[in-house]
Structure formats: C-alpha cells, structure tokens
Short mmCIF file of N, CA, C and O in Angstrom, two decimals:
data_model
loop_
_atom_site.label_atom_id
_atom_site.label_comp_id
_atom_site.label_asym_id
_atom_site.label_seq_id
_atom_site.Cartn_x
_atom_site.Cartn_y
_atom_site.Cartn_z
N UNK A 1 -33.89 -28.97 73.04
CA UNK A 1 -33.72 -30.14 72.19
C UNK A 1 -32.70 -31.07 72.84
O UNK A 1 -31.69 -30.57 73.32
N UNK A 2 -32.91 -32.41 72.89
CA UNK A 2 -32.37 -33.42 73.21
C UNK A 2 -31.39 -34.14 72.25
O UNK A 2 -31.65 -34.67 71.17
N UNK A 3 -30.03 -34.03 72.97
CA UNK A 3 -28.89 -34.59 71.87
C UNK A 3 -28.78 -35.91 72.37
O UNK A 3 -28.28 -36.19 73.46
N UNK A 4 -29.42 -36.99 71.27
CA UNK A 4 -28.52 -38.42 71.85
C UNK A 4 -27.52 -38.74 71.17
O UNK A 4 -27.55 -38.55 69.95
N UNK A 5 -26.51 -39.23 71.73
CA UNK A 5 -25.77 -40.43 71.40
C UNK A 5 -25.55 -41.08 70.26
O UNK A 5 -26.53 -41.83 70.24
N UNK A 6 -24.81 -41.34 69.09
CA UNK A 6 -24.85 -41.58 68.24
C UNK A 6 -25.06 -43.44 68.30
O UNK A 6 -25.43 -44.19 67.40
N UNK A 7 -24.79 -43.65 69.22
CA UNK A 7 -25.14 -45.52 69.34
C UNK A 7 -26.73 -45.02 69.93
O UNK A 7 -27.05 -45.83 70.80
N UNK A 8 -27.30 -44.47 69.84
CA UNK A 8 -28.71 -44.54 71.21
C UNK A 8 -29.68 -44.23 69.58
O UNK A 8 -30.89 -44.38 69.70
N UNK A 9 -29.29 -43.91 68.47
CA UNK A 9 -29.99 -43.63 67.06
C UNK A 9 -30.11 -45.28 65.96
O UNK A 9 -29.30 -46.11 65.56
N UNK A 10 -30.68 -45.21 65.92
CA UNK A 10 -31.12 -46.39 65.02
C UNK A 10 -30.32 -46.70 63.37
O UNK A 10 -29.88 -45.76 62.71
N UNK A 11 -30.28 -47.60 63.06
CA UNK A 11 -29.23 -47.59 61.71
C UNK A 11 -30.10 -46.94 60.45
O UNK A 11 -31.31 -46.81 60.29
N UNK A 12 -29.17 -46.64 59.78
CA UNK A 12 -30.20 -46.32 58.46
C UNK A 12 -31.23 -47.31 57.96
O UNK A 12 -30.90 -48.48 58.14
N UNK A 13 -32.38 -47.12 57.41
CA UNK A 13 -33.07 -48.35 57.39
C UNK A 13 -32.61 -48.49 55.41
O UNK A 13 -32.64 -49.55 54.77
N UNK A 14 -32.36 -47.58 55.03
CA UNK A 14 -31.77 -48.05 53.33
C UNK A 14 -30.48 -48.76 53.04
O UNK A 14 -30.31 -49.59 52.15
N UNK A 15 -29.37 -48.20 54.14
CA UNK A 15 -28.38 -49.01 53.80
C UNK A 15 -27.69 -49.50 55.02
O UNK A 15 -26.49 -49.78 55.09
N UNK A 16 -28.75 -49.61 56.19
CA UNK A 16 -28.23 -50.10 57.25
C UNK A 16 -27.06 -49.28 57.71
O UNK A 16 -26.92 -49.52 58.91
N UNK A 17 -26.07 -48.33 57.25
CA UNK A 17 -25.29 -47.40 57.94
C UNK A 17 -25.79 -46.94 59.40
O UNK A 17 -26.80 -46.28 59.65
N UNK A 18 -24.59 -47.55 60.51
CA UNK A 18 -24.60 -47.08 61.68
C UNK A 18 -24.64 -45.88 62.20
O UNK A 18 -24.85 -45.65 63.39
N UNK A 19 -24.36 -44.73 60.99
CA UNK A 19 -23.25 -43.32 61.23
C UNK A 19 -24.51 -42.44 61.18
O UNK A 19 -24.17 -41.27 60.99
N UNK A 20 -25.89 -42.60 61.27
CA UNK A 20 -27.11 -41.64 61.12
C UNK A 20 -26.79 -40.68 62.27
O UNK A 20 -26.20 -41.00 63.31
N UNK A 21 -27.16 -39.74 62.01
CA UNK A 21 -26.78 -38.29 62.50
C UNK A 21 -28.27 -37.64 62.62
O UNK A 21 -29.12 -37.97 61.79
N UNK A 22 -28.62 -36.56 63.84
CA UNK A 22 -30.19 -35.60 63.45
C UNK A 22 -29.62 -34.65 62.95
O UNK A 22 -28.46 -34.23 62.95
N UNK A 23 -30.95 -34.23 62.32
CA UNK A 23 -31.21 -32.92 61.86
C UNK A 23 -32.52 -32.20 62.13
O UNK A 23 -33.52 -32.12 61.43
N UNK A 24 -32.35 -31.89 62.89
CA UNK A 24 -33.85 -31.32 63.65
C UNK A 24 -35.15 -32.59 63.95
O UNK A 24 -34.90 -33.14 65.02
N UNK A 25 -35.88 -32.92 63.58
CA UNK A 25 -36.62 -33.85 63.29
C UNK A 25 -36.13 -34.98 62.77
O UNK A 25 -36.60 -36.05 63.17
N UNK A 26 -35.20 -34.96 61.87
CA UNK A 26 -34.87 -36.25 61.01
C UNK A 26 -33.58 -36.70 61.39
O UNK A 26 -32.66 -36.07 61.91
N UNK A 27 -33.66 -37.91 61.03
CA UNK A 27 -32.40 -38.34 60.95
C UNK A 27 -31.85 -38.72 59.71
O UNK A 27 -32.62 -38.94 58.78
N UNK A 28 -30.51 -38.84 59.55
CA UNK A 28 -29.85 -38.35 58.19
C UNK A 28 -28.80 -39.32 57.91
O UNK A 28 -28.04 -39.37 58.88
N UNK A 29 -28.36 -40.35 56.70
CA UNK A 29 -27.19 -41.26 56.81
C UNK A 29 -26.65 -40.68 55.83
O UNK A 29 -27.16 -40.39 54.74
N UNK A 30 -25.30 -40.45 56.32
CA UNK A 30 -24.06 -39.50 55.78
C UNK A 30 -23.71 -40.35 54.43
O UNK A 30 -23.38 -39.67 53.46
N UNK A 31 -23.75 -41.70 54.29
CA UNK A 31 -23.35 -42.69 53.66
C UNK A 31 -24.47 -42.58 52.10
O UNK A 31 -23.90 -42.46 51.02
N UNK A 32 -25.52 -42.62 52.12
CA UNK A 32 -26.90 -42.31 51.24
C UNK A 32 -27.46 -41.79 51.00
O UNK A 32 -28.23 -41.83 50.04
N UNK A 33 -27.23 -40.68 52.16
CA UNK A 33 -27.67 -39.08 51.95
C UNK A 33 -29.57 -39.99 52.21
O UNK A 33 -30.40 -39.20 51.75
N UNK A 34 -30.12 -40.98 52.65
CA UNK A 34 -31.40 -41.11 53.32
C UNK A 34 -32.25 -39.97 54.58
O UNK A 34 -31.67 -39.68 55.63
N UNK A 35 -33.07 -39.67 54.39
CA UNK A 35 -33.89 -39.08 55.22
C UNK A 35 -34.74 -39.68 55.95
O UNK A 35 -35.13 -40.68 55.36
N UNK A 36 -35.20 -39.56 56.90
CA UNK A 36 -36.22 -40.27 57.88
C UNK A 36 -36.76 -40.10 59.25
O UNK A 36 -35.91 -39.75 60.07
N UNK A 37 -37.80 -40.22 59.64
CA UNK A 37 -38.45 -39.61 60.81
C UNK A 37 -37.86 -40.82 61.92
O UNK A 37 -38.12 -42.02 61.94
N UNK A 38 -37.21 -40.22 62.59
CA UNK A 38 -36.98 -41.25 63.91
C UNK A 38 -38.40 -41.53 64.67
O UNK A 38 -39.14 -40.59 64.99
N UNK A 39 -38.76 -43.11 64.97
CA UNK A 39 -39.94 -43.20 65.36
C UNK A 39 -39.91 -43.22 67.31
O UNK A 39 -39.16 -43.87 68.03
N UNK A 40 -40.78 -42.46 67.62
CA UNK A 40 -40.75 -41.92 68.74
C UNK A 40 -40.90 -43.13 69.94
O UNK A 40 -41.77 -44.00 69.94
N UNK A 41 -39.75 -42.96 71.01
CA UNK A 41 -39.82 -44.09 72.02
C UNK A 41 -41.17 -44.30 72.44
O UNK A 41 -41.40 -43.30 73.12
N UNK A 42 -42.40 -45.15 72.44
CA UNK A 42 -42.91 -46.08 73.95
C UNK A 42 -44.18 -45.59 72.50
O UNK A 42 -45.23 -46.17 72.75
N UNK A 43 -44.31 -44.69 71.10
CA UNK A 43 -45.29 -45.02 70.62
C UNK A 43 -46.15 -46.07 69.89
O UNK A 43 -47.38 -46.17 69.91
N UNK A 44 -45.02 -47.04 69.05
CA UNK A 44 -45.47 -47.59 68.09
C UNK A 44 -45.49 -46.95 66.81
O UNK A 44 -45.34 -45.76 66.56
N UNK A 45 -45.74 -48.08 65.89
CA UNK A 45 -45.74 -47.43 64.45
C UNK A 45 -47.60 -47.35 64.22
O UNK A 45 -48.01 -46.69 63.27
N UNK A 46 -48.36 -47.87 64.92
CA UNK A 46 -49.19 -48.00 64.44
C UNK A 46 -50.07 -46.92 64.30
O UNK A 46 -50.81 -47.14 63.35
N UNK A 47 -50.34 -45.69 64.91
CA UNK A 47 -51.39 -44.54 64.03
C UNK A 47 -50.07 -43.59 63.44
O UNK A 47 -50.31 -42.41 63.68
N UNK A 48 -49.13 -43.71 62.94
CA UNK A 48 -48.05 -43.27 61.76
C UNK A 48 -47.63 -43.98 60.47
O UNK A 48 -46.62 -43.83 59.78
N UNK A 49 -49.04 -45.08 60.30
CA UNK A 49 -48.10 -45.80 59.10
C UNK A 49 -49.30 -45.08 58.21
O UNK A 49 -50.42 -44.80 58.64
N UNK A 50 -48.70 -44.79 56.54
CA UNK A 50 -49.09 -44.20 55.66
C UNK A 50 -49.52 -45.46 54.92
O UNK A 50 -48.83 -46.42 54.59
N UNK A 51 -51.03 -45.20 54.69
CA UNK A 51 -51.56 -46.72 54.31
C UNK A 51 -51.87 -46.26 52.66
O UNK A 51 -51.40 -45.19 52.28
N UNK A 52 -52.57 -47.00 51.79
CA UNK A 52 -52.87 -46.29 50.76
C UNK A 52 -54.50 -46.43 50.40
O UNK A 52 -55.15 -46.03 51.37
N UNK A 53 -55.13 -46.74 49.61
CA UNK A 53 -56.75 -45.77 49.76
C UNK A 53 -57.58 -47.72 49.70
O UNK A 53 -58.78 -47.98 49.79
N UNK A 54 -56.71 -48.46 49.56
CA UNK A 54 -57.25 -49.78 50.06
C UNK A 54 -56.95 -50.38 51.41
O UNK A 54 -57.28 -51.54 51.64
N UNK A 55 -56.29 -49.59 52.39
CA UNK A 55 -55.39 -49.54 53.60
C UNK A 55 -54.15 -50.70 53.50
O UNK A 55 -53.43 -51.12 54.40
N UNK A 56 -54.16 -50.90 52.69
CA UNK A 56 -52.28 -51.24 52.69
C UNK A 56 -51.15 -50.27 53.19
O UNK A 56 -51.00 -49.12 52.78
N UNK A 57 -50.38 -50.88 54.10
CA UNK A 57 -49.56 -50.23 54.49
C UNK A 57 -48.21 -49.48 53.27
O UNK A 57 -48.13 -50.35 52.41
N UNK A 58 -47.38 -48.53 52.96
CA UNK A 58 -46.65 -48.55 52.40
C UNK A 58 -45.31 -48.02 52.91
O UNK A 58 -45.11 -47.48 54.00
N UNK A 59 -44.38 -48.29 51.88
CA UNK A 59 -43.14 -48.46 52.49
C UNK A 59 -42.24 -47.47 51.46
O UNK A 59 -42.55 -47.39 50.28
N UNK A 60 -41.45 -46.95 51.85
CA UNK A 60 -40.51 -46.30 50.44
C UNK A 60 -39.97 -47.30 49.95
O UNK A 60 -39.84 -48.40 50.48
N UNK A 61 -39.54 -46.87 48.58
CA UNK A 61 -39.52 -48.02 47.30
C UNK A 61 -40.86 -48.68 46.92
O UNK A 61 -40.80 -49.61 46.12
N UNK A 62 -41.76 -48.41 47.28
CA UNK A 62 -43.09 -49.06 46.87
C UNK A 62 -43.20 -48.63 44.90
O UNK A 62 -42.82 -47.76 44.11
N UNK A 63 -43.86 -49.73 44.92
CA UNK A 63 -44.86 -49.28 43.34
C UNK A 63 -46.09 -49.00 43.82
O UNK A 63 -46.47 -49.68 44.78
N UNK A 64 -46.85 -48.12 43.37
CA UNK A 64 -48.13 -48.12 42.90
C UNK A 64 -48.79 -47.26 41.88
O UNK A 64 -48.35 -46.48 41.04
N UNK A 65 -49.70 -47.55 42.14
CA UNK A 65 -50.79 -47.34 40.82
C UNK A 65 -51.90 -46.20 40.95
O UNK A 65 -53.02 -46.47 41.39
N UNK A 66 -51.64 -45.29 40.67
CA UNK A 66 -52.83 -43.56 40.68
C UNK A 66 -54.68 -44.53 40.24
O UNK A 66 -54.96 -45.33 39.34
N UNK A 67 -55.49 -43.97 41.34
CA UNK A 67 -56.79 -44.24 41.11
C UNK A 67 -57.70 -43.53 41.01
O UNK A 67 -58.76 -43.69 41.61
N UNK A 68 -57.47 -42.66 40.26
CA UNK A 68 -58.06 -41.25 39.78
C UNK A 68 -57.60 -40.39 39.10
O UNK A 68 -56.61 -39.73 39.41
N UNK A 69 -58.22 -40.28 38.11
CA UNK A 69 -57.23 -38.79 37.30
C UNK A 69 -56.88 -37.70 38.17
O UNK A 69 -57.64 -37.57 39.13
N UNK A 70 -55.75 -36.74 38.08
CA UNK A 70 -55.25 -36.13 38.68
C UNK A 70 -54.68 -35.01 38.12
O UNK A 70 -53.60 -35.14 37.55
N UNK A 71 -55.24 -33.91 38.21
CA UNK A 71 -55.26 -32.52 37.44
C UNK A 71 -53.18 -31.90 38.34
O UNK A 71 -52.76 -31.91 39.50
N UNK A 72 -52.67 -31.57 37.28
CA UNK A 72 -51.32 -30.83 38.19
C UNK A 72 -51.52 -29.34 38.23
O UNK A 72 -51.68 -28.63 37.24
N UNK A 73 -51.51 -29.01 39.31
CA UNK A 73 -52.24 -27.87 39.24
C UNK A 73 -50.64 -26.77 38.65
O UNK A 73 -49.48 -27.17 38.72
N UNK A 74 -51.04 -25.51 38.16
CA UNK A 74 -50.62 -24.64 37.37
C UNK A 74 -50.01 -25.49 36.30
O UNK A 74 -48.88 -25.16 35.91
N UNK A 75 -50.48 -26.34 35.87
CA UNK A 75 -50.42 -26.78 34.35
C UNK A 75 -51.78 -27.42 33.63
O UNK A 75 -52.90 -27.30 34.14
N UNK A 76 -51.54 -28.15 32.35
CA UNK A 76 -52.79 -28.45 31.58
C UNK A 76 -52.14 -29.84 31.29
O UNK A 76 -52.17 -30.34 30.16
N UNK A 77 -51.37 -30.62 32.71
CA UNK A 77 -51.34 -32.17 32.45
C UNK A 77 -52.39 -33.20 33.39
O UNK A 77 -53.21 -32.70 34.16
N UNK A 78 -52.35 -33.77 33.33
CA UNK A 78 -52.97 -34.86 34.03
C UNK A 78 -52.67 -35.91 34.22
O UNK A 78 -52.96 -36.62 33.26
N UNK A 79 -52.01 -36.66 35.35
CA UNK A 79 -52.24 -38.28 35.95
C UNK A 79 -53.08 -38.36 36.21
O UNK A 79 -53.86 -37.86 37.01
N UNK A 80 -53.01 -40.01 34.61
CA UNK A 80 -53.78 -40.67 34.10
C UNK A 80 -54.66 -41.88 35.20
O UNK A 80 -53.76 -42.44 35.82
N UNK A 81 -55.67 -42.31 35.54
CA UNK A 81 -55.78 -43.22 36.16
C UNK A 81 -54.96 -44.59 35.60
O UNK A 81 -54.74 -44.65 34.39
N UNK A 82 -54.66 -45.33 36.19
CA UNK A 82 -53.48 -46.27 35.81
C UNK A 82 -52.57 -46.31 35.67
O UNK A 82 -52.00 -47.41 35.67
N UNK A 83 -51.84 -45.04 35.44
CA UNK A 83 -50.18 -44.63 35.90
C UNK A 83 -49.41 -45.45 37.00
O UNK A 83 -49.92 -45.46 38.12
N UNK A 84 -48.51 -45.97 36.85
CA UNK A 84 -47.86 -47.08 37.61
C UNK A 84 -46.51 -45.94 37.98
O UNK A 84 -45.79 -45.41 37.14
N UNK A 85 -46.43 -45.73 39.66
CA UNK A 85 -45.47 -44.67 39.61
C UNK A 85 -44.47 -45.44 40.80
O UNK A 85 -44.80 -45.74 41.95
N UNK A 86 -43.40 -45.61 40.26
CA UNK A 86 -42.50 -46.61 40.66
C UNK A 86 -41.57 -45.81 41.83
O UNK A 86 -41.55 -44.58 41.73
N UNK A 87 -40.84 -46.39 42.86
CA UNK A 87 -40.26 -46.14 43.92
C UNK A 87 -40.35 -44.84 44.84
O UNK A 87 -39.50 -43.96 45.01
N UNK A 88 -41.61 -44.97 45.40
CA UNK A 88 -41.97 -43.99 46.02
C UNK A 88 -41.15 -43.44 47.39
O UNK A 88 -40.36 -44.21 47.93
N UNK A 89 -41.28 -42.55 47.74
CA UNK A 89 -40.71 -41.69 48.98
C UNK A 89 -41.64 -41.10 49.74
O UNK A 89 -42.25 -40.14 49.27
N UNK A 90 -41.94 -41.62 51.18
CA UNK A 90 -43.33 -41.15 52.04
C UNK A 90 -42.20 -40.16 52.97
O UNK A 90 -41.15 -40.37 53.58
N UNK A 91 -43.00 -39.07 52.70
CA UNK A 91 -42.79 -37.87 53.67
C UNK A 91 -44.00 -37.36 54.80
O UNK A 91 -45.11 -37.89 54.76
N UNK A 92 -43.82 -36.74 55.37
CA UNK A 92 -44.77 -36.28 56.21
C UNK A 92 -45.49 -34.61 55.61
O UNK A 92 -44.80 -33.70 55.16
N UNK A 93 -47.21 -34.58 55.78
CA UNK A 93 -47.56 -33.60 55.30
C UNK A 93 -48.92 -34.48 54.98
O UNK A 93 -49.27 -35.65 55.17
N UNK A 94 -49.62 -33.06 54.28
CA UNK A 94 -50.60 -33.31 53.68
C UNK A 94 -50.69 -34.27 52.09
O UNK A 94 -51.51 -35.10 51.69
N UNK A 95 -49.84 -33.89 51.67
CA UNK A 95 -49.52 -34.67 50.27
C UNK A 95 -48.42 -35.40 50.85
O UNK A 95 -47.59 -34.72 51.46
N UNK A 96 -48.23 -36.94 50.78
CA UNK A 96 -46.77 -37.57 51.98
C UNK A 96 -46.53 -39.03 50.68
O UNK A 96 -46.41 -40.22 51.00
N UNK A 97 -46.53 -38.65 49.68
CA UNK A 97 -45.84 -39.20 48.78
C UNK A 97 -45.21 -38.64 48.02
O UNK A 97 -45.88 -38.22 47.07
N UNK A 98 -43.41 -38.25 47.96
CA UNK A 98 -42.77 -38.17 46.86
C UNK A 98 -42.40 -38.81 45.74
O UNK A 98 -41.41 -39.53 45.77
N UNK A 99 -42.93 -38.69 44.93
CA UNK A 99 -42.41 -39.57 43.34
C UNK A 99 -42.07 -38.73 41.74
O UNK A 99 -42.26 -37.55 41.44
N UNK A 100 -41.69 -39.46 41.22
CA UNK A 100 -40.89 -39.13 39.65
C UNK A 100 -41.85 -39.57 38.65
O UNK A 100 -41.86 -40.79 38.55
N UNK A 101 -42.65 -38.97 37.87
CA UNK A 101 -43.86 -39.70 37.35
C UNK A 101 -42.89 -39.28 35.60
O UNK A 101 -42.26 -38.28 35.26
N UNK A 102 -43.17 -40.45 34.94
CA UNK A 102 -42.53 -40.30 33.53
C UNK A 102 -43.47 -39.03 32.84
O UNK A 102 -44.57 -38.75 33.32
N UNK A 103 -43.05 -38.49 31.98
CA UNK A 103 -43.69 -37.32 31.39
C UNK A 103 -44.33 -36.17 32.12
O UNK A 103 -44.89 -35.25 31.54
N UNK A 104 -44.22 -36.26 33.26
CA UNK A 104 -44.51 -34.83 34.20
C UNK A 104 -43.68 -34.30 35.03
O UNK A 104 -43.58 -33.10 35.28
N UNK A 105 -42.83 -35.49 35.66
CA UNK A 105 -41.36 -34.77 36.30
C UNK A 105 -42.00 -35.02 37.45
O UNK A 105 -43.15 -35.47 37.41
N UNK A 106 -41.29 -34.75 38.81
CA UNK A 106 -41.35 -35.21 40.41
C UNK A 106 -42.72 -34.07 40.53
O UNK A 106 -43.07 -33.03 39.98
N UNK A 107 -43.19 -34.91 41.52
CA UNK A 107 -44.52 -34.66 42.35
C UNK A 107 -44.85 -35.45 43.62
O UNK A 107 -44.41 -36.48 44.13
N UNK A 108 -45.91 -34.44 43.94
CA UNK A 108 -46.08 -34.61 45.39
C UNK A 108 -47.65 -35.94 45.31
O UNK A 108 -48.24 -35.89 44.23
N UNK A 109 -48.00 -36.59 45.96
CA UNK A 109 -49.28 -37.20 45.40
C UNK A 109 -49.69 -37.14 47.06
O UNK A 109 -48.98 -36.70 47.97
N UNK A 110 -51.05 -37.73 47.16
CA UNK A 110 -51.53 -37.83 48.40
C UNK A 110 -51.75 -39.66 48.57
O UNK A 110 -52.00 -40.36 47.59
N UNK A 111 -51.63 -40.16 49.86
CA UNK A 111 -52.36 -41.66 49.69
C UNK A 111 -53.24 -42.10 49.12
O UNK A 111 -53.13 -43.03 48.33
N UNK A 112 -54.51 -41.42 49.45
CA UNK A 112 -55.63 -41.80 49.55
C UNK A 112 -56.26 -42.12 47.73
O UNK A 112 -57.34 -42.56 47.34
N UNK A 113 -54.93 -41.65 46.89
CA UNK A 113 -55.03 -41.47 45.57
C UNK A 113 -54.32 -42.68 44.90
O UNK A 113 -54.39 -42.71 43.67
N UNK A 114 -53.79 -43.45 45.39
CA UNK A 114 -52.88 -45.01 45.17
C UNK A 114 -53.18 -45.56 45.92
O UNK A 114 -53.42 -45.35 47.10
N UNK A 115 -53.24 -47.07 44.76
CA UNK A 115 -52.97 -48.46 45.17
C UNK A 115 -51.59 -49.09 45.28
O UNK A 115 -50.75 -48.87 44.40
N UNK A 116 -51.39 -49.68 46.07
CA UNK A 116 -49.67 -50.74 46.25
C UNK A 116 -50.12 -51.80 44.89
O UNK A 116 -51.13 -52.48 44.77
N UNK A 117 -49.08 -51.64 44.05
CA UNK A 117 -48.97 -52.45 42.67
C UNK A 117 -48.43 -54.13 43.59
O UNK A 117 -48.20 -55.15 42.93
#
C-alpha cells in the first residue's frame, strides 16, 4: 500500500477540510467525520458515477423519490412508491444508497429504484 502525502490528498468535498487522512480505501475528514472514495489518478469519474434509473447523475445530499414498492426484507413494511427520501449517502456495493426513510429507520436502497426529486 501506497502512503501519500497529506498535501498530495484532495480536500474534503463536505466541508472542504484540508486535514483528510486514508483509511484503507477511503479517505476520511477528521473535522466531519465524512467518508469517501478517493477518485483514482488518470481515470475519470465517468464509468463510477452512480446515476439513478432515469440516468441522472447523483450526488450525496440528493433528494429522491422510490419508483417502486419496496418489500424490507425480514419485516412486513414496505417503501411506498412515492416516498421522497431526503439526503442521501452513495456508497459503493450492490445496494450504494444510504438513507433514513421516516417510519422504517436507515436503509440500504439500490439506484436503479430512484428518481433525483
């Protein structure tokens, strides 16, 4: 593993803090406690951006909107189609949306299941 430089790391992109630090894969601002994938020299963002099921690009802090009912599995709830689920968090994975949905508590969602409000 490759140690850079703490000037050779990019600023936080939430609160602009210079002081981002790695952590294996991620990089980390001591200041916001933010998480984030450092984007890899000479690739581009472009086959890593998490689009949503109309290909809009999205961004953390996004709104959007569930376009399909959505069974939670080991329970008997459901997101509703039209659920508006406010300030999202894109992680990496198969499911790469973290969010706080009112009346069900944090969950994982997939893109391809939201629209950008």
């Amino acid at each position: 593993m490759e140690i850079r430089p703490v000037s050779d790391l990019p600023p936080c992109p939430n609160c602009q803090s210079p002081y981002a630090y790695e952590d294996g894969a991620m990089l980390v601002c001591p200041e916001c406690g933010h998480e984030w994938v450092a984007a890899s020299e000479g690739s581009g963002d472009s086959g890593s951006e998490i689009r949503d099921a109309n290909g809009n690009p999205l961004a953390d802090g996004d709104t959007v909107t569930v376009i399909k009912d959505l069974k939670v599995k080991g329970s008997s709830l459901t997101v509703k189609v039209g659920t508006k689920v406010k300030n999202i968090r894109l992680v990496g994975g198969d499911h790469d949306i973290d969010c706080k949905i009112d009346g069900i508590g944090a969950m994982k969602l997939k893109s391809e299941f939201v629209k950008k409000s």
